[in-house]
Amino acid sequence: MRILLISLIAAVCGTAIGAVSALWMGGLLSGGLRIGDSIKVDDWSSDWSIGSEAANPYVRARIARVGLLALRKEEAVYFNRAVDDEGRALTEACTYRVSAGALPAEWWSITLYDRDSRLPMNTDGALSFDATDAADLGDAGDWSFTISPAKGTGPKRQWVSSKAADVFDLTLRLYLPTDALLDDPAAALRPPRIERLSCEGGV
Amino acid sequence: MRWLIGLIVFVLTAIIAHLVVLNSIPAKIMSTAMERMADRGIALNGWTAAPRITPETQTVVRPSPDLSYAICRFDTSDGPVLLSAPTAQTYGSLSIFDDRTNNVFVASLQDGSDFEGVIAYPPGNPPIEEGRGYAANGLNTVEIDGKGLALIRRLAPDQDTHDLAAALIEASRCEKLGR
């Protein structure tokens, strides 16, 4: 009788720990473990198995949670970054300058998302910066834009609003990436830099 | 001895629960997304143009505000489904996802693409088999077991280009094929 009781308690505890660890390792719990960022260029991370049947169950679970309906790498690749050039978390309290040059894809965009992987709830109409903006500003090979909660004095299309974002991250989408990028991302991609310019209250 | 048995039971149930929960996450999230789409009036076997992406209109995680989206929920349980969309000047794609979130098919919709359409068919019933009342000549095929989602993405960073992209939905098809 006692062995049955012990087995029952062990089974209940095992099931609970197994289930919670799956949610944690699959990225469904806040602050959970991140498995599957197999590609890292500076602080931009990605995984080429996204969207494909080759994705391991941890990558598949995390992408279902934070990037449902992501395309496979031949069509688009996704890089995420949540820190500035000094490794500090990106936050609404600060102003940043994001800059780079030509990127190895037919078209690209950089979009700001809050900690819930949502567009921040503001009406600024400044949610992303893309290849069209860079080209229209005059030099697709040398571009920059500002991230801040309020628009400064520069052109609107050179500004991405972080208003109501709190702590945020950026997603760099590269559509129809070049073969060189897929073959050797570290060599082919000169990823955007993120400089922190100032912070509210001098943080 | 009984503590050793307890330990073994604990480890085995933990591993099994871990694997079961982990592998059920994508299908559960996809199923929930499809149910929400149905609740919002996104038809089965028909394209629905999504409104321009803003913080207020976003319905899935990490939508791109630079793209226009059209969605078709489909189900191959009762037979194959034909999906197509016209090409356009700027970047666009038609992609298909199975109920485990795999991107099982993608085609370019940009001018120059030779994409004419794709038939999603249930396992064991390839559309190229003779005598089924339709042909797959010139069309792509992809095997999907049951429910799937198709998505048209088109480059549309402003309202005018979004409206142009939305207007192309009328010339797009997502429909069950007769036998």
mmCIF file of C-alpha atoms in Angstrom:
data_model
loop_
_atom_site.group_PDB
_atom_site.id
_atom_site.type_symbol
_atom_site.label_atom_id
_atom_site.label_comp_id
_atom_site.label_asym_id
_atom_site.label_seq_id
_atom_site.Cartn_x
_atom_site.Cartn_y
_atom_site.Cartn_z
ATOM 1 C CA MET A 1 0.000 0.000 0.000
ATOM 2 C CA ARG A 2 2.765 2.368 0.950
ATOM 3 C CA ILE A 3 4.660 1.744 -2.270
ATOM 4 C CA LEU A 4 1.535 2.680 -4.229
ATOM 5 C CA LEU A 5 1.212 5.918 -2.315
ATOM 6 C CA ILE A 6 4.865 6.785 -2.923
ATOM 7 C CA SER A 7 4.518 5.961 -6.622
ATOM 8 C CA LEU A 8 1.401 8.088 -6.901
ATOM 9 C CA ILE A 9 3.050 11.096 -5.273
ATOM 10 C CA ALA A 10 6.137 10.600 -7.456
ATOM 11 C CA ALA A 11 3.961 10.445 -10.585
ATOM 12 C CA VAL A 12 2.097 13.626 -9.683
ATOM 13 C CA CYS A 13 5.316 15.495 -8.894
ATOM 14 C CA GLY A 14 7.029 14.117 -12.030
ATOM 15 C CA THR A 15 4.137 15.146 -14.268
ATOM 16 C CA ALA A 16 4.042 18.646 -12.798
ATOM 17 C CA ILE A 17 7.786 19.182 -13.102
ATOM 18 C CA GLY A 18 7.866 17.697 -16.604
ATOM 19 C CA ALA A 19 5.041 19.949 -17.773
ATOM 20 C CA VAL A 20 6.432 23.137 -16.217
ATOM 21 C CA SER A 21 9.943 22.455 -17.521
ATOM 22 C CA ALA A 22 8.499 21.991 -21.035
ATOM 23 C CA LEU A 23 6.738 25.348 -20.816
ATOM 24 C CA TRP A 24 9.905 26.987 -19.492
ATOM 25 C CA MET A 25 12.274 25.462 -22.041
ATOM 26 C CA GLY A 26 9.746 26.075 -24.812
ATOM 27 C CA GLY A 27 9.798 29.779 -23.998
ATOM 28 C CA LEU A 28 6.185 30.006 -22.867
ATOM 29 C CA LEU A 29 6.939 31.220 -19.369
ATOM 30 C CA SER A 30 8.092 34.763 -18.800
ATOM 31 C CA GLY A 31 11.863 34.836 -18.548
ATOM 32 C CA GLY A 32 12.042 31.252 -19.740
ATOM 33 C CA LEU A 33 15.059 29.572 -21.208
ATOM 34 C CA ARG A 34 15.827 30.373 -24.862
ATOM 35 C CA ILE A 35 16.840 27.367 -26.910
ATOM 36 C CA GLY A 36 17.338 27.696 -30.618
ATOM 37 C CA ASP A 37 19.250 30.912 -31.219
ATOM 38 C CA SER A 38 21.862 28.991 -33.136
ATOM 39 C CA ILE A 39 22.986 32.027 -35.139
ATOM 40 C CA LYS A 40 24.384 35.073 -33.471
ATOM 41 C CA VAL A 41 25.879 38.076 -35.245
ATOM 42 C CA ASP A 42 26.921 40.659 -32.686
ATOM 43 C CA ASP A 43 23.861 40.691 -30.427
ATOM 44 C CA TRP A 44 21.387 39.831 -33.207
ATOM 45 C CA SER A 45 20.216 36.242 -32.938
ATOM 46 C CA SER A 46 18.338 33.958 -35.278
ATOM 47 C CA ASP A 47 17.810 30.322 -36.149
ATOM 48 C CA TRP A 48 17.705 28.971 -39.673
ATOM 49 C CA SER A 49 15.352 26.122 -38.717
ATOM 50 C CA ILE A 50 12.464 28.512 -38.027
ATOM 51 C CA GLY A 51 9.415 27.543 -40.062
ATOM 52 C CA SER A 52 10.875 24.262 -41.242
ATOM 53 C CA GLU A 53 10.189 20.700 -40.246
ATOM 54 C CA ALA A 54 13.814 20.502 -39.136
ATOM 55 C CA ALA A 55 13.098 22.774 -36.172
ATOM 56 C CA ASN A 56 13.577 20.996 -32.869
ATOM 57 C CA PRO A 57 10.581 20.955 -30.508
ATOM 58 C CA TYR A 58 11.998 23.766 -28.350
ATOM 59 C CA VAL A 59 12.455 26.104 -31.329
ATOM 60 C CA ARG A 60 9.050 25.123 -32.689
ATOM 61 C CA ALA A 61 7.330 25.859 -29.362
ATOM 62 C CA ARG A 62 9.053 29.205 -28.885
ATOM 63 C CA ILE A 63 8.342 30.372 -32.420
ATOM 64 C CA ALA A 64 4.701 29.318 -32.104
ATOM 65 C CA ARG A 65 4.550 31.546 -29.036
ATOM 66 C CA VAL A 66 6.482 34.599 -30.275
ATOM 67 C CA GLY A 67 6.488 34.322 -34.078
ATOM 68 C CA LEU A 68 3.547 32.299 -35.308
ATOM 69 C CA LEU A 69 3.410 31.897 -39.116
ATOM 70 C CA ALA A 70 7.107 32.651 -39.576
ATOM 71 C CA LEU A 71 8.471 31.878 -43.026
ATOM 72 C CA ARG A 72 11.268 29.424 -43.649
ATOM 73 C CA LYS A 73 14.732 30.728 -44.355
ATOM 74 C CA GLU A 74 14.661 30.632 -48.151
ATOM 75 C CA GLU A 75 11.877 33.251 -48.088
ATOM 76 C CA ALA A 76 12.750 35.275 -44.995
ATOM 77 C CA VAL A 77 15.050 35.203 -41.994
ATOM 78 C CA TYR A 78 14.415 36.922 -38.691
ATOM 79 C CA PHE A 79 16.994 38.379 -36.320
ATOM 80 C CA ASN A 80 16.039 39.624 -32.861
ATOM 81 C CA ARG A 81 17.894 41.862 -30.479
ATOM 82 C CA ALA A 82 16.991 43.176 -27.037
ATOM 83 C CA VAL A 83 20.149 45.026 -25.986
ATOM 84 C CA ASP A 84 22.140 48.051 -27.122
ATOM 85 C CA ASP A 85 25.785 48.018 -28.188
ATOM 86 C CA GLU A 86 26.849 47.987 -24.533
ATOM 87 C CA GLY A 87 24.651 45.014 -23.710
ATOM 88 C CA ARG A 88 22.023 47.027 -21.789
ATOM 89 C CA ALA A 89 18.336 46.148 -22.173
ATOM 90 C CA LEU A 90 16.434 48.351 -24.637
ATOM 91 C CA THR A 91 13.954 50.529 -22.805
ATOM 92 C CA GLU A 92 11.419 53.241 -23.486
ATOM 93 C CA ALA A 93 13.294 55.459 -21.019
ATOM 94 C CA CYS A 94 16.190 55.920 -23.432
ATOM 95 C CA THR A 95 16.839 57.272 -26.922
ATOM 96 C CA TYR A 96 18.796 55.171 -29.411
ATOM 97 C CA ARG A 97 20.389 55.592 -32.797
ATOM 98 C CA VAL A 98 20.208 52.527 -35.054
ATOM 99 C CA SER A 99 22.504 52.527 -38.072
ATOM 100 C CA ALA A 100 23.888 50.230 -40.754
ATOM 101 C CA GLY A 101 24.418 49.980 -44.489
ATOM 102 C CA ALA A 102 23.201 47.675 -47.236
ATOM 103 C CA LEU A 103 21.755 44.409 -45.959
ATOM 104 C CA PRO A 104 21.986 41.084 -47.849
ATOM 105 C CA ALA A 105 18.368 40.649 -48.901
ATOM 106 C CA GLU A 106 15.921 41.913 -51.489
ATOM 107 C CA TRP A 107 13.992 43.885 -48.890
ATOM 108 C CA TRP A 108 14.269 44.341 -45.125
ATOM 109 C CA SER A 109 12.573 45.981 -42.176
ATOM 110 C CA ILE A 110 13.243 46.625 -38.493
ATOM 111 C CA THR A 111 10.234 46.641 -36.174
ATOM 112 C CA LEU A 112 9.903 47.383 -32.470
ATOM 113 C CA TYR A 113 7.901 45.017 -30.216
ATOM 114 C CA ASP A 114 7.090 45.119 -26.523
ATOM 115 C CA ARG A 115 7.867 42.332 -24.054
ATOM 116 C CA ASP A 116 4.683 40.500 -25.129
ATOM 117 C CA SER A 117 5.819 40.436 -28.769
ATOM 118 C CA ARG A 118 3.175 43.056 -29.640
ATOM 119 C CA LEU A 119 3.437 46.391 -31.372
ATOM 120 C CA PRO A 120 3.421 48.998 -28.585
ATOM 121 C CA MET A 121 0.023 50.569 -28.028
ATOM 122 C CA ASN A 122 0.569 54.090 -29.287
ATOM 123 C CA THR A 123 -0.862 56.150 -32.119
ATOM 124 C CA ASP A 124 2.428 57.610 -33.348
ATOM 125 C CA GLY A 125 2.317 55.703 -36.637
ATOM 126 C CA ALA A 126 6.060 55.102 -36.372
ATOM 127 C CA LEU A 127 6.332 51.351 -35.891
ATOM 128 C CA SER A 128 9.248 50.390 -38.117
ATOM 129 C CA PHE A 129 12.050 51.468 -40.410
ATOM 130 C CA ASP A 130 12.592 49.627 -43.692
ATOM 131 C CA ALA A 131 14.583 49.421 -46.911
ATOM 132 C CA THR A 132 12.139 51.744 -48.656
ATOM 133 C CA ASP A 133 12.698 54.413 -45.987
ATOM 134 C CA ALA A 134 16.463 54.000 -46.281
ATOM 135 C CA ALA A 135 16.336 54.347 -50.084
ATOM 136 C CA ASP A 136 13.986 57.346 -49.956
ATOM 137 C CA LEU A 137 16.229 59.099 -47.460
ATOM 138 C CA GLY A 138 18.946 59.112 -50.067
ATOM 139 C CA ASP A 139 21.506 56.429 -49.266
ATOM 140 C CA ALA A 140 20.489 52.803 -48.783
ATOM 141 C CA GLY A 141 24.146 52.027 -48.099
ATOM 142 C CA ASP A 142 24.438 54.331 -45.100
ATOM 143 C CA TRP A 143 21.283 54.877 -43.096
ATOM 144 C CA SER A 144 20.207 55.554 -39.533
ATOM 145 C CA PHE A 145 17.074 56.178 -37.531
ATOM 146 C CA THR A 146 16.185 57.136 -33.994
ATOM 147 C CA ILE A 147 14.173 55.199 -31.420
ATOM 148 C CA SER A 148 12.583 57.326 -28.716
ATOM 149 C CA PRO A 149 9.229 57.732 -26.966
ATOM 150 C CA ALA A 150 8.694 61.195 -28.453
ATOM 151 C CA LYS A 151 9.573 62.468 -31.884
ATOM 152 C CA GLY A 152 12.606 64.718 -32.037
ATOM 153 C CA THR A 153 13.375 67.311 -34.665
ATOM 154 C CA GLY A 154 14.358 64.932 -37.488
ATOM 155 C CA PRO A 155 12.192 63.577 -40.333
ATOM 156 C CA LYS A 156 9.292 61.387 -39.230
ATOM 157 C CA ARG A 157 10.323 58.438 -41.363
ATOM 158 C CA GLN A 158 13.676 58.405 -39.568
ATOM 159 C CA TRP A 159 11.957 57.792 -36.232
ATOM 160 C CA VAL A 160 10.533 54.665 -34.565
ATOM 161 C CA SER A 161 8.387 55.310 -31.532
ATOM 162 C CA SER A 162 9.003 53.403 -28.288
ATOM 163 C CA LYS A 163 6.109 55.128 -26.538
ATOM 164 C CA ALA A 164 4.209 52.631 -24.316
ATOM 165 C CA ALA A 165 6.758 49.919 -25.132
ATOM 166 C CA ASP A 166 8.469 49.790 -21.713
ATOM 167 C CA VAL A 167 11.220 47.189 -22.235
ATOM 168 C CA PHE A 168 11.324 46.222 -25.916
ATOM 169 C CA ASP A 169 13.211 44.359 -28.598
ATOM 170 C CA LEU A 170 13.754 44.753 -32.327
ATOM 171 C CA THR A 171 13.096 42.268 -35.123
ATOM 172 C CA LEU A 172 15.142 42.555 -38.290
ATOM 173 C CA ARG A 173 13.364 40.825 -41.177
ATOM 174 C CA LEU A 174 15.368 40.006 -44.285
ATOM 175 C CA TYR A 175 13.156 38.951 -47.195
ATOM 176 C CA LEU A 176 14.656 36.787 -49.935
ATOM 177 C CA PRO A 177 18.042 36.674 -48.213
ATOM 178 C CA THR A 178 21.136 36.130 -50.341
ATOM 179 C CA ASP A 179 22.770 32.723 -50.524
ATOM 180 C CA ALA A 180 25.865 34.272 -48.971
ATOM 181 C CA LEU A 181 23.870 35.217 -45.872
ATOM 182 C CA LEU A 182 22.371 31.756 -45.541
ATOM 183 C CA ASP A 183 25.756 30.102 -46.051
ATOM 184 C CA ASP A 184 27.809 32.276 -43.720
ATOM 185 C CA PRO A 185 25.764 34.835 -41.760
ATOM 186 C CA ALA A 186 28.693 36.111 -39.718
ATOM 187 C CA ALA A 187 30.608 37.041 -42.884
ATOM 188 C CA ALA A 188 27.694 38.297 -45.002
ATOM 189 C CA LEU A 189 25.782 40.382 -42.466
ATOM 190 C CA ARG A 190 27.017 43.676 -41.088
ATOM 191 C CA PRO A 191 24.206 44.029 -38.576
ATOM 192 C CA PRO A 192 22.711 47.333 -37.440
ATOM 193 C CA ARG A 193 24.399 49.023 -34.495
ATOM 194 C CA ILE A 194 22.308 50.329 -31.608
ATOM 195 C CA GLU A 195 23.857 53.277 -29.764
ATOM 196 C CA ARG A 196 22.235 54.587 -26.606
ATOM 197 C CA LEU A 197 22.218 58.379 -26.914
ATOM 198 C CA SER A 198 20.531 59.486 -23.713
ATOM 199 C CA CYS A 199 18.115 58.387 -21.024
ATOM 200 C CA GLU A 200 15.316 60.022 -19.109
ATOM 201 C CA GLY A 201 16.753 61.261 -15.836
ATOM 202 C CA GLY A 202 20.240 60.399 -17.035
ATOM 203 C CA VAL A 203 19.814 56.645 -16.446
ATOM 204 C CA MET B 1 13.519 -0.300 -2.489
ATOM 205 C CA ARG B 2 10.220 1.572 -2.509
ATOM 206 C CA TRP B 3 12.062 4.890 -2.633
ATOM 207 C CA LEU B 4 13.991 3.677 -5.655
ATOM 208 C CA ILE B 5 10.724 2.742 -7.343
ATOM 209 C CA GLY B 6 9.357 6.172 -6.442
ATOM 210 C CA LEU B 7 12.402 7.821 -7.990
ATOM 211 C CA ILE B 8 12.040 5.812 -11.177
ATOM 212 C CA VAL B 9 8.337 6.677 -11.426
ATOM 213 C CA PHE B 10 9.177 10.348 -10.861
ATOM 214 C CA VAL B 11 11.837 10.456 -13.583
ATOM 215 C CA LEU B 12 9.749 8.542 -16.116
ATOM 216 C CA THR B 13 6.619 10.632 -15.607
ATOM 217 C CA ALA B 14 8.671 13.832 -15.731
ATOM 218 C CA ILE B 15 10.227 12.858 -19.078
ATOM 219 C CA ILE B 16 6.919 11.742 -20.566
ATOM 220 C CA ALA B 17 5.061 14.858 -19.366
ATOM 221 C CA HIS B 18 7.881 17.068 -20.658
ATOM 222 C CA LEU B 19 7.781 15.553 -24.126
ATOM 223 C CA VAL B 20 3.989 15.433 -24.346
ATOM 224 C CA VAL B 21 3.538 19.072 -23.278
ATOM 225 C CA LEU B 22 6.444 20.338 -25.403
ATOM 226 C CA ASN B 23 5.245 18.642 -28.560
ATOM 227 C CA SER B 24 1.649 19.718 -28.048
ATOM 228 C CA ILE B 25 2.458 23.443 -27.753
ATOM 229 C CA PRO B 26 2.659 24.346 -31.491
ATOM 230 C CA ALA B 27 -0.540 22.500 -32.435
ATOM 231 C CA LYS B 28 -2.366 24.003 -29.456
ATOM 232 C CA ILE B 29 -1.265 27.551 -30.312
ATOM 233 C CA MET B 30 -2.104 27.045 -33.992
ATOM 234 C CA SER B 31 -5.498 25.591 -33.128
ATOM 235 C CA THR B 32 -6.270 28.518 -30.831
ATOM 236 C CA ALA B 33 -5.187 31.000 -33.524
ATOM 237 C CA MET B 34 -7.455 29.328 -36.066
ATOM 238 C CA GLU B 35 -10.401 29.364 -33.660
ATOM 239 C CA ARG B 36 -9.883 33.076 -33.010
ATOM 240 C CA MET B 37 -9.711 33.736 -36.734
ATOM 241 C CA ALA B 38 -12.982 31.862 -37.205
ATOM 242 C CA ASP B 39 -14.532 33.923 -34.395
ATOM 243 C CA ARG B 40 -13.429 37.094 -36.193
ATOM 244 C CA GLY B 41 -15.221 35.998 -39.335
ATOM 245 C CA ILE B 42 -12.289 34.710 -41.351
ATOM 246 C CA ALA B 43 -13.987 32.263 -43.675
ATOM 247 C CA LEU B 44 -13.084 28.647 -44.321
ATOM 248 C CA ASN B 45 -11.839 28.115 -47.876
ATOM 249 C CA GLY B 46 -11.825 31.778 -48.828
ATOM 250 C CA TRP B 47 -9.352 34.655 -48.662
ATOM 251 C CA THR B 48 -9.945 37.410 -46.132
ATOM 252 C CA ALA B 49 -7.931 40.616 -46.406
ATOM 253 C CA ALA B 50 -6.707 41.759 -43.000
ATOM 254 C CA PRO B 51 -6.969 45.439 -42.100
ATOM 255 C CA ARG B 52 -3.760 47.441 -42.216
ATOM 256 C CA ILE B 53 -1.545 46.427 -39.284
ATOM 257 C CA THR B 54 -1.564 48.908 -36.405
ATOM 258 C CA PRO B 55 -1.305 48.428 -32.630
ATOM 259 C CA GLU B 56 -5.111 48.393 -32.536
ATOM 260 C CA THR B 57 -5.631 45.866 -35.335
ATOM 261 C CA GLN B 58 -2.840 43.384 -34.509
ATOM 262 C CA THR B 59 -4.217 39.919 -33.792
ATOM 263 C CA VAL B 60 -1.160 37.643 -33.880
ATOM 264 C CA VAL B 61 2.247 38.111 -32.306
ATOM 265 C CA ARG B 62 4.888 40.144 -34.136
ATOM 266 C CA PRO B 63 2.877 41.274 -37.151
ATOM 267 C CA SER B 64 4.822 43.370 -39.652
ATOM 268 C CA PRO B 65 3.338 46.853 -40.135
ATOM 269 C CA ASP B 66 5.090 47.065 -43.520
ATOM 270 C CA LEU B 67 3.087 44.243 -45.049
ATOM 271 C CA SER B 68 -0.503 43.645 -46.057
ATOM 272 C CA TYR B 69 -1.850 40.244 -45.113
ATOM 273 C CA ALA B 70 -4.628 38.037 -46.435
ATOM 274 C CA ILE B 71 -5.559 34.810 -44.683
ATOM 275 C CA CYS B 72 -7.327 31.657 -45.773
ATOM 276 C CA ARG B 73 -8.253 28.884 -43.369
ATOM 277 C CA PHE B 74 -8.683 25.640 -45.213
ATOM 278 C CA ASP B 75 -9.295 21.979 -44.508
ATOM 279 C CA THR B 76 -8.293 19.129 -46.781
ATOM 280 C CA SER B 77 -10.336 16.552 -44.855
ATOM 281 C CA ASP B 78 -13.037 16.602 -47.532
ATOM 282 C CA GLY B 79 -10.666 16.856 -50.472
ATOM 283 C CA PRO B 80 -8.047 19.102 -52.046
ATOM 284 C CA VAL B 81 -8.023 22.889 -51.948
ATOM 285 C CA LEU B 82 -6.729 25.216 -54.664
ATOM 286 C CA LEU B 83 -4.848 28.356 -53.637
ATOM 287 C CA SER B 84 -3.644 31.059 -55.987
ATOM 288 C CA ALA B 85 -2.936 34.797 -56.118
ATOM 289 C CA PRO B 86 -1.811 37.224 -58.819
ATOM 290 C CA THR B 87 1.717 38.539 -58.973
ATOM 291 C CA ALA B 88 2.530 42.214 -58.425
ATOM 292 C CA GLN B 89 5.386 44.674 -58.833
ATOM 293 C CA THR B 90 6.665 44.593 -55.274
ATOM 294 C CA TYR B 91 7.649 41.828 -52.859
ATOM 295 C CA GLY B 92 4.933 39.299 -52.066
ATOM 296 C CA SER B 93 4.555 35.648 -51.181
ATOM 297 C CA LEU B 94 1.915 32.988 -50.710
ATOM 298 C CA SER B 95 2.785 30.611 -47.896
ATOM 299 C CA ILE B 96 1.065 27.598 -46.374
ATOM 300 C CA PHE B 97 1.341 26.361 -42.792
ATOM 301 C CA ASP B 98 0.228 23.024 -41.434
ATOM 302 C CA ASP B 99 -1.431 22.555 -38.055
ATOM 303 C CA ARG B 100 1.992 22.174 -36.379
ATOM 304 C CA THR B 101 3.162 25.594 -37.645
ATOM 305 C CA ASN B 102 5.478 24.185 -40.336
ATOM 306 C CA ASN B 103 5.843 26.466 -43.352
ATOM 307 C CA VAL B 104 5.277 23.626 -45.829
ATOM 308 C CA PHE B 105 5.021 25.747 -48.977
ATOM 309 C CA VAL B 106 5.991 29.223 -50.122
ATOM 310 C CA ALA B 107 5.897 30.867 -53.549
ATOM 311 C CA SER B 108 6.899 34.307 -54.760
ATOM 312 C CA LEU B 109 4.130 36.648 -55.925
ATOM 313 C CA GLN B 110 6.518 39.179 -57.383
ATOM 314 C CA ASP B 111 6.443 39.914 -61.134
ATOM 315 C CA GLY B 112 8.561 37.353 -62.933
ATOM 316 C CA SER B 113 7.374 34.472 -60.799
ATOM 317 C CA ASP B 114 5.813 31.599 -62.733
ATOM 318 C CA PHE B 115 3.521 30.698 -59.830
ATOM 319 C CA GLU B 116 0.054 29.733 -61.044
ATOM 320 C CA GLY B 117 -1.304 28.122 -57.928
ATOM 321 C CA VAL B 118 -0.926 25.270 -55.483
ATOM 322 C CA ILE B 119 -3.203 22.388 -54.593
ATOM 323 C CA ALA B 120 -3.199 21.306 -50.941
ATOM 324 C CA TYR B 121 -4.316 17.714 -50.809
ATOM 325 C CA PRO B 122 -4.935 15.114 -48.104
ATOM 326 C CA PRO B 123 -2.404 12.310 -47.602
ATOM 327 C CA GLY B 124 -2.954 9.442 -49.964
ATOM 328 C CA ASN B 125 -5.013 11.457 -52.435
ATOM 329 C CA PRO B 126 -2.568 13.197 -54.770
ATOM 330 C CA PRO B 127 -4.362 15.494 -57.205
ATOM 331 C CA ILE B 128 -2.361 14.252 -60.174
ATOM 332 C CA GLU B 129 -4.082 10.885 -60.037
ATOM 333 C CA GLU B 130 -6.202 10.407 -63.128
ATOM 334 C CA GLY B 131 -9.966 10.380 -63.074
ATOM 335 C CA ARG B 132 -10.520 12.831 -60.244
ATOM 336 C CA GLY B 133 -12.055 15.546 -62.361
ATOM 337 C CA TYR B 134 -9.271 18.086 -62.083
ATOM 338 C CA ALA B 135 -5.670 18.314 -63.121
ATOM 339 C CA ALA B 136 -2.524 19.660 -61.520
ATOM 340 C CA ASN B 137 -0.910 20.701 -64.767
ATOM 341 C CA GLY B 138 1.161 23.786 -64.135
ATOM 342 C CA LEU B 139 0.225 23.814 -60.461
ATOM 343 C CA ASN B 140 2.284 23.012 -57.411
ATOM 344 C CA THR B 141 1.040 20.447 -54.918
ATOM 345 C CA VAL B 142 1.525 20.074 -51.190
ATOM 346 C CA GLU B 143 0.304 17.360 -48.842
ATOM 347 C CA ILE B 144 -1.639 18.643 -45.815
ATOM 348 C CA ASP B 145 -3.469 16.415 -43.374
ATOM 349 C CA GLY B 146 -6.579 18.306 -42.305
ATOM 350 C CA LYS B 147 -6.528 21.960 -41.325
ATOM 351 C CA GLY B 148 -4.048 24.484 -42.628
ATOM 352 C CA LEU B 149 -3.528 28.220 -42.959
ATOM 353 C CA ALA B 150 -2.493 30.095 -46.074
ATOM 354 C CA LEU B 151 -1.111 33.598 -45.915
ATOM 355 C CA ILE B 152 -0.495 36.192 -48.607
ATOM 356 C CA ARG B 153 2.074 38.797 -47.666
ATOM 357 C CA ARG B 154 2.618 41.845 -49.854
ATOM 358 C CA LEU B 155 4.892 44.795 -49.324
ATOM 359 C CA ALA B 156 2.594 47.658 -48.280
ATOM 360 C CA PRO B 157 4.269 50.260 -46.087
ATOM 361 C CA ASP B 158 1.527 52.869 -46.555
ATOM 362 C CA GLN B 159 -2.253 53.015 -46.907
ATOM 363 C CA ASP B 160 -2.242 53.396 -50.705
ATOM 364 C CA THR B 161 -0.106 50.294 -51.290
ATOM 365 C CA HIS B 162 -2.151 48.428 -48.692
ATOM 366 C CA ASP B 163 -5.341 49.249 -50.595
ATOM 367 C CA LEU B 164 -3.769 48.111 -53.869
ATOM 368 C CA ALA B 165 -2.713 44.832 -52.265
ATOM 369 C CA ALA B 166 -6.150 44.291 -50.738
ATOM 370 C CA ALA B 167 -7.748 44.823 -54.143
ATOM 371 C CA LEU B 168 -5.792 41.844 -55.507
ATOM 372 C CA ILE B 169 -7.669 39.482 -53.184
ATOM 373 C CA GLU B 170 -10.622 39.427 -55.565
ATOM 374 C CA ALA B 171 -8.399 37.789 -58.160
ATOM 375 C CA SER B 172 -7.070 35.236 -55.648
ATOM 376 C CA ARG B 173 -8.511 31.785 -55.035
ATOM 377 C CA CYS B 174 -8.790 29.560 -51.996
ATOM 378 C CA GLU B 175 -11.457 26.992 -52.727
ATOM 379 C CA LYS B 176 -12.267 23.342 -52.512
ATOM 380 C CA LEU B 177 -11.841 21.433 -55.725
ATOM 381 C CA GLY B 178 -14.719 19.347 -56.979
ATOM 382 C CA ARG B 179 -14.255 15.727 -57.869
#
